[in-house]
XYZ file of C-alpha atoms in Angstrom:
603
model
C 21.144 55.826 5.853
C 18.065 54.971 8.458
C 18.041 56.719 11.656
C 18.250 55.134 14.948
C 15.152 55.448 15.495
C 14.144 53.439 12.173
C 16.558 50.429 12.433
C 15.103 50.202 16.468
C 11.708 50.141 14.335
C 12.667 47.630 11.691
C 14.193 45.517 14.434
C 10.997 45.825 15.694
C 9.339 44.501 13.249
C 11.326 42.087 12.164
C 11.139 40.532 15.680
C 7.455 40.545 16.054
C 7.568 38.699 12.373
C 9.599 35.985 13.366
C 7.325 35.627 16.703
C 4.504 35.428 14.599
C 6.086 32.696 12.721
C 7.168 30.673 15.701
C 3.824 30.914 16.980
C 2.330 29.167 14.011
C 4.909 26.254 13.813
C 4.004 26.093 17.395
C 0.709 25.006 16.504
C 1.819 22.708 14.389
C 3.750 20.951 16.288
C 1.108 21.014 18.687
C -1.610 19.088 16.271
C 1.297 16.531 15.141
C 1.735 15.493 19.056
C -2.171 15.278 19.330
C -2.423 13.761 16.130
C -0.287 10.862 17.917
C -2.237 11.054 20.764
C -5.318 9.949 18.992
C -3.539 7.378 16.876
C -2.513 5.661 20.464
C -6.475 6.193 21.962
C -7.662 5.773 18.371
C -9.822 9.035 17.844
C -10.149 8.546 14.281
C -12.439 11.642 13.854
C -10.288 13.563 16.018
C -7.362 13.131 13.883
C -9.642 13.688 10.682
C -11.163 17.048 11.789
C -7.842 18.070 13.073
C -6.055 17.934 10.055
C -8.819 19.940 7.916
C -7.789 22.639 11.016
C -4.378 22.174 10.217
C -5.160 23.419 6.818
C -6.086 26.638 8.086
C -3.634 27.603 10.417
C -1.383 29.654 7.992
C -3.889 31.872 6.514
C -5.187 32.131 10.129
C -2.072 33.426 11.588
C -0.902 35.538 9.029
C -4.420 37.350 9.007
C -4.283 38.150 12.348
C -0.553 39.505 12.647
C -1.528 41.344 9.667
C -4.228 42.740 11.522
C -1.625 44.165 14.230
C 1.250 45.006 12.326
C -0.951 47.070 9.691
C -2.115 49.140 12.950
C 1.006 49.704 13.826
C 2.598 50.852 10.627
C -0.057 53.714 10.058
C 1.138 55.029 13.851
C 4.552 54.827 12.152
C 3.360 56.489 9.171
C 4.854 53.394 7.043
C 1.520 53.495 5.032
C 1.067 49.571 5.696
C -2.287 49.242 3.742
C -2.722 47.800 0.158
C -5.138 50.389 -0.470
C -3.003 52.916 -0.118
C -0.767 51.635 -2.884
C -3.424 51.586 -5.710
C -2.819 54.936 -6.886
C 0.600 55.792 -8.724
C 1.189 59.168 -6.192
C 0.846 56.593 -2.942
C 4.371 54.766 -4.562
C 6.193 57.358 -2.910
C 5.270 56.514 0.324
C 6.871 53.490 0.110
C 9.895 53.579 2.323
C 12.270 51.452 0.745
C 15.729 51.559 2.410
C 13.376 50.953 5.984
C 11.899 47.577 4.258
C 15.019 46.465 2.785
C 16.755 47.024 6.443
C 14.046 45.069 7.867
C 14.505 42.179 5.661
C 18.251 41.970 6.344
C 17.596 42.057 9.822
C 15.688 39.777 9.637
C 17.904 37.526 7.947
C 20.629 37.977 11.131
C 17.371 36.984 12.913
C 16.975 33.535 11.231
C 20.868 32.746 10.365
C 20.336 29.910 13.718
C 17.222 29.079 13.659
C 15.838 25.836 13.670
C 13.190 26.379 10.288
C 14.744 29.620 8.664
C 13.240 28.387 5.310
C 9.681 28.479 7.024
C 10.720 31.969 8.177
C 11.100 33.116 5.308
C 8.127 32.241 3.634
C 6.242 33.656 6.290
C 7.941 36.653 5.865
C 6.554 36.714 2.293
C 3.293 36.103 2.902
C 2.964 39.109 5.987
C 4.711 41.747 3.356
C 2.510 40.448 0.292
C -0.953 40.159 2.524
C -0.192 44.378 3.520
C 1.621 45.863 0.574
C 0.836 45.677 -2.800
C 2.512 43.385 -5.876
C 4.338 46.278 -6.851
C 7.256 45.989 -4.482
C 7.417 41.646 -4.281
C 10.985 41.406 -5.720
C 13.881 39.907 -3.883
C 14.541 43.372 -2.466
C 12.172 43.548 -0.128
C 11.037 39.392 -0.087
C 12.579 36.364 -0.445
C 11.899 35.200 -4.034
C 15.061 33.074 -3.699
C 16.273 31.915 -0.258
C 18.801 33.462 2.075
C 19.492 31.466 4.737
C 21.321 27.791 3.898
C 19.891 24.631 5.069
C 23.427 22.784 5.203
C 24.681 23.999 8.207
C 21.558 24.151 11.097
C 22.700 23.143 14.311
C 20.895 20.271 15.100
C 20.459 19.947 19.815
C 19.208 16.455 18.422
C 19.731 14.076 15.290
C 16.490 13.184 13.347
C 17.360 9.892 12.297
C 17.977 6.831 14.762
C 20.559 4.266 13.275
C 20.558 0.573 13.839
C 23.552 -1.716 12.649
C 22.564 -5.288 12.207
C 25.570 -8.147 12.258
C 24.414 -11.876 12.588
C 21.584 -12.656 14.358
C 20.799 -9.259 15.557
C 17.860 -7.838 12.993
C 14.986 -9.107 15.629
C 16.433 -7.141 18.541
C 17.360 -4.024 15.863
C 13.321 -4.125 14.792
C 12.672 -4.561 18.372
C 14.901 -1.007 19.469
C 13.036 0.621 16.409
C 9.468 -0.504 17.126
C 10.308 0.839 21.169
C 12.143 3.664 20.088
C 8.639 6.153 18.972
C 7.436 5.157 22.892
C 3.222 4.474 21.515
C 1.245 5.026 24.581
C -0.651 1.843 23.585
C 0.479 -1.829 23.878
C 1.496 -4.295 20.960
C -1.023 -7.245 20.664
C 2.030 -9.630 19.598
C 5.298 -7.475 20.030
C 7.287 -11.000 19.006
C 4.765 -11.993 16.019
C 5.378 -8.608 14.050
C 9.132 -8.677 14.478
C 9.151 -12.211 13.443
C 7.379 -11.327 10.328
C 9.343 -8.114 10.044
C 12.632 -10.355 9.534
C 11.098 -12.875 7.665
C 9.557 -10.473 5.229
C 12.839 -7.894 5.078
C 14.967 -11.424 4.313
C 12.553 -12.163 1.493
C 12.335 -8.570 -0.225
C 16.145 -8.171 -0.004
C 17.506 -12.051 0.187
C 21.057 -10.715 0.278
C 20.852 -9.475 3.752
C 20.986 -12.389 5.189
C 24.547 -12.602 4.419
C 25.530 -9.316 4.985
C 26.434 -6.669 7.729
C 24.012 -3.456 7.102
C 22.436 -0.652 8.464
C 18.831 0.432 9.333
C 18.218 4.147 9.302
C 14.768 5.222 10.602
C 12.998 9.086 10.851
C 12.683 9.631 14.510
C 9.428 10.580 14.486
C 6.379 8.588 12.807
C 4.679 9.867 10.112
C 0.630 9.790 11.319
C -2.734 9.873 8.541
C -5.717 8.710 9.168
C -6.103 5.389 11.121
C -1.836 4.612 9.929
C 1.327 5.534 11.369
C 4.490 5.114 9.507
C 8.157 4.111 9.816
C 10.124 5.715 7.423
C 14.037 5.113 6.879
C 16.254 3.143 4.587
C 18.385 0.108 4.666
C 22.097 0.962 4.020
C 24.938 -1.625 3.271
C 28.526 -1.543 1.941
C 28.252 -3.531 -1.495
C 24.625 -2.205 -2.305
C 23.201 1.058 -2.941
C 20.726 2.287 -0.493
C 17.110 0.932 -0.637
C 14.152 2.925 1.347
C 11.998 0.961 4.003
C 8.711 1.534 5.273
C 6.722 -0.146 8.461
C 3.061 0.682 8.399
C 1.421 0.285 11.836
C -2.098 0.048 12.603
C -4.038 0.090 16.085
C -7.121 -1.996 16.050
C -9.434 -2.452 19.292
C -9.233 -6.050 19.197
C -5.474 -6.889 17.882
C -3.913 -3.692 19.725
C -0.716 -2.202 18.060
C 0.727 -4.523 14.975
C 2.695 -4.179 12.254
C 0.466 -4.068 8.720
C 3.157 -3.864 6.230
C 6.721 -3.352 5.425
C 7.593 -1.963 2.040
C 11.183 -1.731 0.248
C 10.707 -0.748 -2.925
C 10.757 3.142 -4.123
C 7.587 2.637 -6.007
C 5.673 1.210 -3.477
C 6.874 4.187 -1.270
C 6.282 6.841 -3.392
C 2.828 5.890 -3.909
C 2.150 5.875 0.128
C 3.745 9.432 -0.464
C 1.479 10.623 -3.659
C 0.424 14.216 -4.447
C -3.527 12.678 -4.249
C -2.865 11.511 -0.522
C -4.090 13.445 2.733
C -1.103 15.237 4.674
C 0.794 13.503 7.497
C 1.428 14.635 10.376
C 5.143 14.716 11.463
C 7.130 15.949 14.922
C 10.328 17.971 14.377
C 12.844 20.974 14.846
C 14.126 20.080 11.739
C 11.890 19.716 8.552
C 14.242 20.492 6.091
C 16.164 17.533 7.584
C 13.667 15.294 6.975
C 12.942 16.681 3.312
C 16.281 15.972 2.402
C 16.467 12.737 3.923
C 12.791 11.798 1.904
C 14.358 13.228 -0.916
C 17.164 10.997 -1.009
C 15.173 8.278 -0.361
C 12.696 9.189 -3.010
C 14.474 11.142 -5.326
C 11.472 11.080 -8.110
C 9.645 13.429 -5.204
C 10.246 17.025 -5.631
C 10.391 19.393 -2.587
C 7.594 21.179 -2.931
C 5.700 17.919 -3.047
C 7.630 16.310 -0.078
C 7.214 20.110 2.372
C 3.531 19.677 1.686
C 2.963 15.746 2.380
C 4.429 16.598 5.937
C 2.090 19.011 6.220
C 4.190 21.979 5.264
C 1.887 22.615 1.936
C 2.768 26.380 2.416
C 6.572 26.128 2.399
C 5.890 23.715 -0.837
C 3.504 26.566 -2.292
C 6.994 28.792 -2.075
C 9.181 26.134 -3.388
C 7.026 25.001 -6.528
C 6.741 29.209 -7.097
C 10.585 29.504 -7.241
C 11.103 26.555 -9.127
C 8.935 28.199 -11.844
C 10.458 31.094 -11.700
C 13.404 29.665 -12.454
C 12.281 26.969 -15.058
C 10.565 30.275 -16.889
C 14.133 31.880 -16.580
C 16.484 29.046 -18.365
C 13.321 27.606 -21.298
C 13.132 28.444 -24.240
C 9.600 26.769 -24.481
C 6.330 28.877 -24.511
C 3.265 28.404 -22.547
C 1.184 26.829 -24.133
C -2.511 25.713 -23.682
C -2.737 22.402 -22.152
C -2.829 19.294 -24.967
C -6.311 17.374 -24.349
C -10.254 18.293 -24.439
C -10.659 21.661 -23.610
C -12.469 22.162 -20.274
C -16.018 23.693 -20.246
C -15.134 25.595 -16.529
C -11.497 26.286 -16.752
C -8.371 27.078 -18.950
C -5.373 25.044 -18.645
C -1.623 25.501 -19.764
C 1.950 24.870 -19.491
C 5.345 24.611 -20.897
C 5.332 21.347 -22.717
C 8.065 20.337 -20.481
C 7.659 21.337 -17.227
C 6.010 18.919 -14.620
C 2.732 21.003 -13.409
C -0.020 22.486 -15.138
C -1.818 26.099 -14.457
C -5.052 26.055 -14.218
C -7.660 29.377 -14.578
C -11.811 29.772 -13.679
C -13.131 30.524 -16.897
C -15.255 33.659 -16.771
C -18.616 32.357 -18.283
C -19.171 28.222 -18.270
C -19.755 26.502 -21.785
C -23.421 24.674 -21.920
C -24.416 21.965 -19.938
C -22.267 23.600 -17.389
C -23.789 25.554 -14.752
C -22.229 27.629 -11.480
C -19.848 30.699 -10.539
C -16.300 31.312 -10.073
C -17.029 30.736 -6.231
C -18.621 27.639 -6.551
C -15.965 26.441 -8.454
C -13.176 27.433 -5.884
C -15.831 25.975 -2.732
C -15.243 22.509 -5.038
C -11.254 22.929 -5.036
C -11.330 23.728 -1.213
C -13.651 20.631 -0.405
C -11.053 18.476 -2.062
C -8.601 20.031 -0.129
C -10.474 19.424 3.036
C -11.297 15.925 2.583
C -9.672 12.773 3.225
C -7.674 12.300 -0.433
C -7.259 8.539 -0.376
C -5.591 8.760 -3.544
C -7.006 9.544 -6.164
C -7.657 13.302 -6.065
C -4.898 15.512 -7.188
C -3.466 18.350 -4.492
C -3.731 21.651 -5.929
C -1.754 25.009 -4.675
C -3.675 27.777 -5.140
C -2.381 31.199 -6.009
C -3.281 35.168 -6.685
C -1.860 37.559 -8.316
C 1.224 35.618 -10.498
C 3.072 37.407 -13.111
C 3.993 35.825 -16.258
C 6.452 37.345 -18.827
C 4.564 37.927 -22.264
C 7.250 36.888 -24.195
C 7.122 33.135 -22.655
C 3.282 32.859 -23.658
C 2.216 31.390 -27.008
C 0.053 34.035 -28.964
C -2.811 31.198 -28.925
C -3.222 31.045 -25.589
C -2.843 34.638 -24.755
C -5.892 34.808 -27.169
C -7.173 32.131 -25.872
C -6.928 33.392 -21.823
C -8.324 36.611 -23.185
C -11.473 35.445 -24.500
C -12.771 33.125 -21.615
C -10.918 34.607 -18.628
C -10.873 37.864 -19.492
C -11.680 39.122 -16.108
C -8.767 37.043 -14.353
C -5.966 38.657 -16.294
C -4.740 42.051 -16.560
C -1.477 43.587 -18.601
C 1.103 45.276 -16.896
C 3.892 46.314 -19.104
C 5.557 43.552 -20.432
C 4.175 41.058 -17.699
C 0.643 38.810 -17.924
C -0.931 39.055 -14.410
C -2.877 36.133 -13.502
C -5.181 36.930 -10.481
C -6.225 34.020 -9.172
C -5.330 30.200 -10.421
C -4.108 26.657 -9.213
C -1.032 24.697 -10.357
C -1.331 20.605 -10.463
C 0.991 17.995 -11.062
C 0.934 17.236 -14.704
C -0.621 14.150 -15.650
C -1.563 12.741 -19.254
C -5.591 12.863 -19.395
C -6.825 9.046 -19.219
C -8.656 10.032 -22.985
C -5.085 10.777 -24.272
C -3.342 7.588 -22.488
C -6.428 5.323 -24.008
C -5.542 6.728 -27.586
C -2.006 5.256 -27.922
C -2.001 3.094 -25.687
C -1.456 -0.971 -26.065
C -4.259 -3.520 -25.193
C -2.352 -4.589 -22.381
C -1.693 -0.812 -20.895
C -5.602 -0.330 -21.837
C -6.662 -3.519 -19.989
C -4.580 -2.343 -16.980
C -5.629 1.695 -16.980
C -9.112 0.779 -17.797
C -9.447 -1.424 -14.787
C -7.349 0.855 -12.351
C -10.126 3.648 -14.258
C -13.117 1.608 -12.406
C -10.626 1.080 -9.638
C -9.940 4.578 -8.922
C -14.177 5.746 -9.001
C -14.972 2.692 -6.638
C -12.498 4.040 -4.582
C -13.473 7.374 -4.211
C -17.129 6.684 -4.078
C -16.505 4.418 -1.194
C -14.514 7.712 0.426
C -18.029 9.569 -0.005
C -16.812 11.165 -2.889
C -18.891 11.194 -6.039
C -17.156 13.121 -8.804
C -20.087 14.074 -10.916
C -18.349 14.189 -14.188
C -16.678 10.535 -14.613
C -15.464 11.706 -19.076
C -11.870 10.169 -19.216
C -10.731 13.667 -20.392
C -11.585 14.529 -16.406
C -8.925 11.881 -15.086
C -5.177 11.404 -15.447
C -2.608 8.793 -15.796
C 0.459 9.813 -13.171
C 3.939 8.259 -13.262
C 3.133 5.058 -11.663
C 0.369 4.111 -13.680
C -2.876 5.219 -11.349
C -5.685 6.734 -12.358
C -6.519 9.969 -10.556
C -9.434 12.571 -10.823
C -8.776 16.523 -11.702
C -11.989 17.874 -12.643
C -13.389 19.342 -9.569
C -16.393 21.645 -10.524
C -18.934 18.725 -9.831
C -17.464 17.030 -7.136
C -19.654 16.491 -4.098
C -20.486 14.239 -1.485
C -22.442 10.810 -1.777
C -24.857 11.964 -0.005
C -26.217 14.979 -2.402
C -27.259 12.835 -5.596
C -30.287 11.022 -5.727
C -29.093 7.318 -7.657
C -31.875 6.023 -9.935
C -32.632 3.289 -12.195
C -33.981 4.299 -15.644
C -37.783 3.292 -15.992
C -39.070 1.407 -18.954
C -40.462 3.371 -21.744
C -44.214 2.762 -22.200
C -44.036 3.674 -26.097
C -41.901 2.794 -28.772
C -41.709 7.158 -29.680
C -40.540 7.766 -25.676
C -37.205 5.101 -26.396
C -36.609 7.299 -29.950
C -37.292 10.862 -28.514
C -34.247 13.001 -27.999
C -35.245 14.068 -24.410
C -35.979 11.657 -21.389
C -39.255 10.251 -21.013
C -39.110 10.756 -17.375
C -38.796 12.854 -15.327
C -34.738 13.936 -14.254
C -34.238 15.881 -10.918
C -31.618 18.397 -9.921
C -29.780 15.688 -8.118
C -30.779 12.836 -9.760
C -28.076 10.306 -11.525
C -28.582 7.473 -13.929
C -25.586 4.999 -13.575
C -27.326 3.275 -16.392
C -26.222 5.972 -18.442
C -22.454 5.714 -17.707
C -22.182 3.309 -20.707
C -22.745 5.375 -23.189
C -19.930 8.107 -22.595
C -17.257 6.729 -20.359
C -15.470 4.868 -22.891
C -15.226 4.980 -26.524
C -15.029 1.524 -28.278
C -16.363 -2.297 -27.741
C -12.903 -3.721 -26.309
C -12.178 -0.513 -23.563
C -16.086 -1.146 -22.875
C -15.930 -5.104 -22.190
C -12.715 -4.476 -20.099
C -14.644 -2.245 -17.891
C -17.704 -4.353 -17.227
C -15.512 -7.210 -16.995
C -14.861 -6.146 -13.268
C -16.711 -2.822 -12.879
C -20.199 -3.612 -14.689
C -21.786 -2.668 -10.871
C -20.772 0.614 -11.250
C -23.557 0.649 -13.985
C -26.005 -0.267 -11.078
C -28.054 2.236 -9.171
C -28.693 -0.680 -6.692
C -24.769 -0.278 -5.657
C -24.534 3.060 -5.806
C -27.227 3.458 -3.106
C -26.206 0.192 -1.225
C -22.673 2.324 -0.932
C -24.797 5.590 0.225
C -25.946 3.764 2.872
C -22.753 2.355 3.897
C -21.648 5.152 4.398
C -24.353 6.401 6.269
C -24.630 3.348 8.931
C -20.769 2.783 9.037
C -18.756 5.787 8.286
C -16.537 5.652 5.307
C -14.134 2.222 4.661
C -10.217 2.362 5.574
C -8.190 2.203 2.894
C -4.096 2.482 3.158
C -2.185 3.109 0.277
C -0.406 -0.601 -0.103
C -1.946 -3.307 -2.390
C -3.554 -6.458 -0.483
C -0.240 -8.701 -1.277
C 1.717 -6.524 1.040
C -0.906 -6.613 3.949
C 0.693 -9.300 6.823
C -2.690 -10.238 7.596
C -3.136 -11.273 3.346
C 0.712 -12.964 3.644
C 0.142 -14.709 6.893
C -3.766 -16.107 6.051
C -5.644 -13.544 8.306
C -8.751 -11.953 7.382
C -9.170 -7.929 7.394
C -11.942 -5.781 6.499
C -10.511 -2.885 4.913
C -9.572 -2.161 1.881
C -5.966 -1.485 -0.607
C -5.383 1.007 -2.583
């Protein structure tokens, strides 16, 4: 039994935790009301730099508490230091009954509160950033949540609900389109809910006919240069279908409607794992999860917390769903099927939907680099503009894996090239530091068994998907189809990160004519080949490996084979910034339906 003393303490504690917590979603609610702001005013930048901020916040704000509350358990003599636990003797010092009282108190802390599931998490990550992995079991954190999400008391309902009779759908598109109250004025209020109807009537025909509902997120969903309308249509004699409204704000046109999208495909894409964060207003996330969720039920929740820019609270949710897949398989971990990588080690269960990825400890020839510069590379990615097609990674230390669920291969496997990254403890595998990905099946593997027509389509979606993200300023360095993936939809999306760099650091060149019949024979270039420099002639030979895949490709790519449009993109770049793109193909664009002309680009 604690003293008084120590449950004033732990109350204490647990109260300057939650603070701490409510202080960071105060920020981010914060940089989703500016992020609006800016959308209104258009401050493009503005909304660009603030989200690679965003990104930071967490770590940020759990460093500094940490900071404090470390301070303040050495006063209390609760030995509050990792340090202090890396010697067997210092275990003792660990006062258990005070931590577990702190985390139930806790818990009566966050029974009413608005984002309990947040609270937790950032519960975990203050205990795990001062004490050691010793002591993270659902004692002391919450490796399986506490607090249910079924019962918050909403002060205000986060969806707005609109029910259309006869005649009525241009004044219910007219209450929506008011309803978000943009600080900036429609160009043609009555044009874009004129095409709204029209285009709703033709997507779903049957409305016409019939008394429905429209359901709409109260707050709009803001990346890059787009805010979003997000809801669903809801009727007695159909299921549900999920809507979309994709608003732009130009100089010249003002505020107009750019899309409207019905179909779960078309949605899910707009809400990809290889797509920037939005930014989102609310009391009430896990609302709005669920609500996405139902809406999108091929989304998990980890992915759907992180694409509202919640990427921590879907760190914690993909972590307990492993835990729990790892509990009920029978599978083994296994390495990865595909090429192995040169710079890292990947595996899985064969079933499970993400992958684990590991820094190998030395780098196979022609690779060159550290462990560092690898992980620089993965947090570039995550601080650029993903247009999609880069994968989102969560990044991870210190995970434990049961020996008994790994294969004997790739515990052999993990040992020789990682050695350093891994430790045994017992009958556990600790992984120090690694990422998990969505699982995807490598572009080389897809090719293999595919049909001509699924090759035609991949191949072209291949050159697709490298035009796109060199005209985002990415260049990807190693373009092998063993470095891309094929995801559920059908798009082609890069991985392979240890390369990746801007389009500004290589130096695009066109191959020079050999003088001598010996210099086009030799094994080794004739000329002379920079650090930076980069032949796009030379893409032909290794990006894919037969006649037909090869004609498909230059068929509608062959300029990617051109150093002339590599550098004419360089400069684009440089004079005009990089290209919009939205995540919507052309045929969905008003300004493509209705005849208008528009610069940027689909995706």
């Amino acid at each position: 039994m604690l003293s008084n003393s120590s449950q004033k303490l732990s109350l204490s504690i647990a109260k300057k935790i939650l603070i701490g917590f409510e202080y960071h979603y105060q920020n981010i609610k914060s940089a989703s009301i500016e992020a609006k702001r800016c959308f209104e005013e258009r401050e493009w930048q503005k909304i660009e730099d603030d989200s690679k901020l965003r990104l930071n916040f967490y770590d940020e704000q759990v460093d500094y508490f940490c900071k404090k509350l470390s301070l303040e358990l050495k006063k209390q003599t609760l030995y509050g230091a990792k340090a202090e636990f890396n010697e067997s003797p210092s275990m003792e010092k660990f006062n258990s009954e005070f931590w577990k009282n702190t985390k139930h108190v806790y818990i009566e802390l966050i029974t009413e509160h608005k984002q309990p599931e947040l609270a937790e998490t950032f519960y975990n990550s203050v205990f795990c950033r001062i004490f050691s992995r010793s002591f993270y079991n659902n004692q002391f954190i919450f490796t399986r949540p506490c607090v249910s999400l079924n019962y918050i008391d909403m002060d205000e309902p986060v969806i707005d609900s609109y029910f259309v009779e006869d005649g009525q759908l241009s004044e219910a598109f007219s209450s929506i389109l008011d309803s978000y109250n943009f600080k900036c004025e429609f160009g043609n209020l009555s044009q874009d809910i004129q095409r709204l109807k029209e285009q709703l009537y033709s997507q779903m025909p049957r409305l016409d006919s019939e008394v429905f509902e429209i359901q709409v997120i109260s707050t709009p969903f803001i990346r890059g240069k787009c805010a979003y309308i997000v809801g669903k249509i809801v009727s007695q004699l159909h299921s549900d279908r999920p809507l979309l409204i994709a608003l732009l704000n130009d100089e010249k046109k003002g505020l107009y409607v750019d899309s409207l999208l019905t179909e779960v495909g078309g949605i899910s894409i707009v809400f990809s794992f290889s797509r920037s964060y939005f930014f989102i207003t609310t009391d009430y996330p896990s609302a709005i999860v669920e609500y996405l969720k139902e809406i999108l039920p091929g989304k998990t929740r980890a992915v759907l917390y992180s694409a509202i820019g919640l990427h921590k609270q879907g760190k914690t949710l993909l972590y307990r769903h492993f835990l729990k897949y790892s509990k009920i398989t029978s599978e083994k971990l296994i390495i990865a099927p595909g090429i192995k990588g040169m710079v890292m080690s990947v595996f899985t269960f064969p079933m499970y939907p993400y992958v684990f990825k590991i820094i190998n400890d030395r780098f196979a020839p022609p690779k060159m680099g550290t462990k560092e510069m690898v992980k620089d590379r993965y947090y570039f990615v995550k601080n650029h503009v993903r247009i999609g097609r880069l994968a989102d990674t969560w990044e991870f230390s210190n995970v434990a894996f049961p020996l008994k669920d790994i294969d004997d291969a790739l515990l052999i496997e993990l040992k020789r090239k990682a050695g350093s990254n891994i430790e045994i403890e017992g009958d556990l595998l600790i992984i120090k530091h690694m990422y998990i990905e969505n699982k995807m099946t490598p572009l080389n593997m897809y090719l293999e068994t595919a049909t001509k027509e699924q090759q035609t389509n991949i191949i072209n979606d291949y050159g697709k998907a490298i035009d796109e993200l060199i005209n985002s300023n990415i260049f990807p360095g190693d373009m092998l189809t063993k470095n891309f993936g094929v995801t559920r939809q059908n798009r082609v999306v890069f991985y392979d990160y240890d390369e990746i760099t801007l389009m500004s650091t290589p130096i695009f060149k066109k191959i020079p004519e050999s003088k001598t019949y010996e210099q086009e024979l030799a094994s080794e270039p004739w000329y002379y080949v920079g650090q930076n420099d980069v032949f796009p002639e030379e893409f032909r030979y290794f990006m894919l490996p037969n006649p037909y895949m090869k004609e498909v490709f230059n068929k509608n790519y062959k300029k990617l084979l051109d150093a002339n449009y590599w550098i004419s993109i360089q400069e684009k770049i440089k004079i005009n910034g990089v290209m919009d793109y939205y995540p919507y193909g052309s045929e969905k664009r008003m300004s493509e339906i209705y005849g208008e002309t528009d610069d940027s680009i689909d995706m």
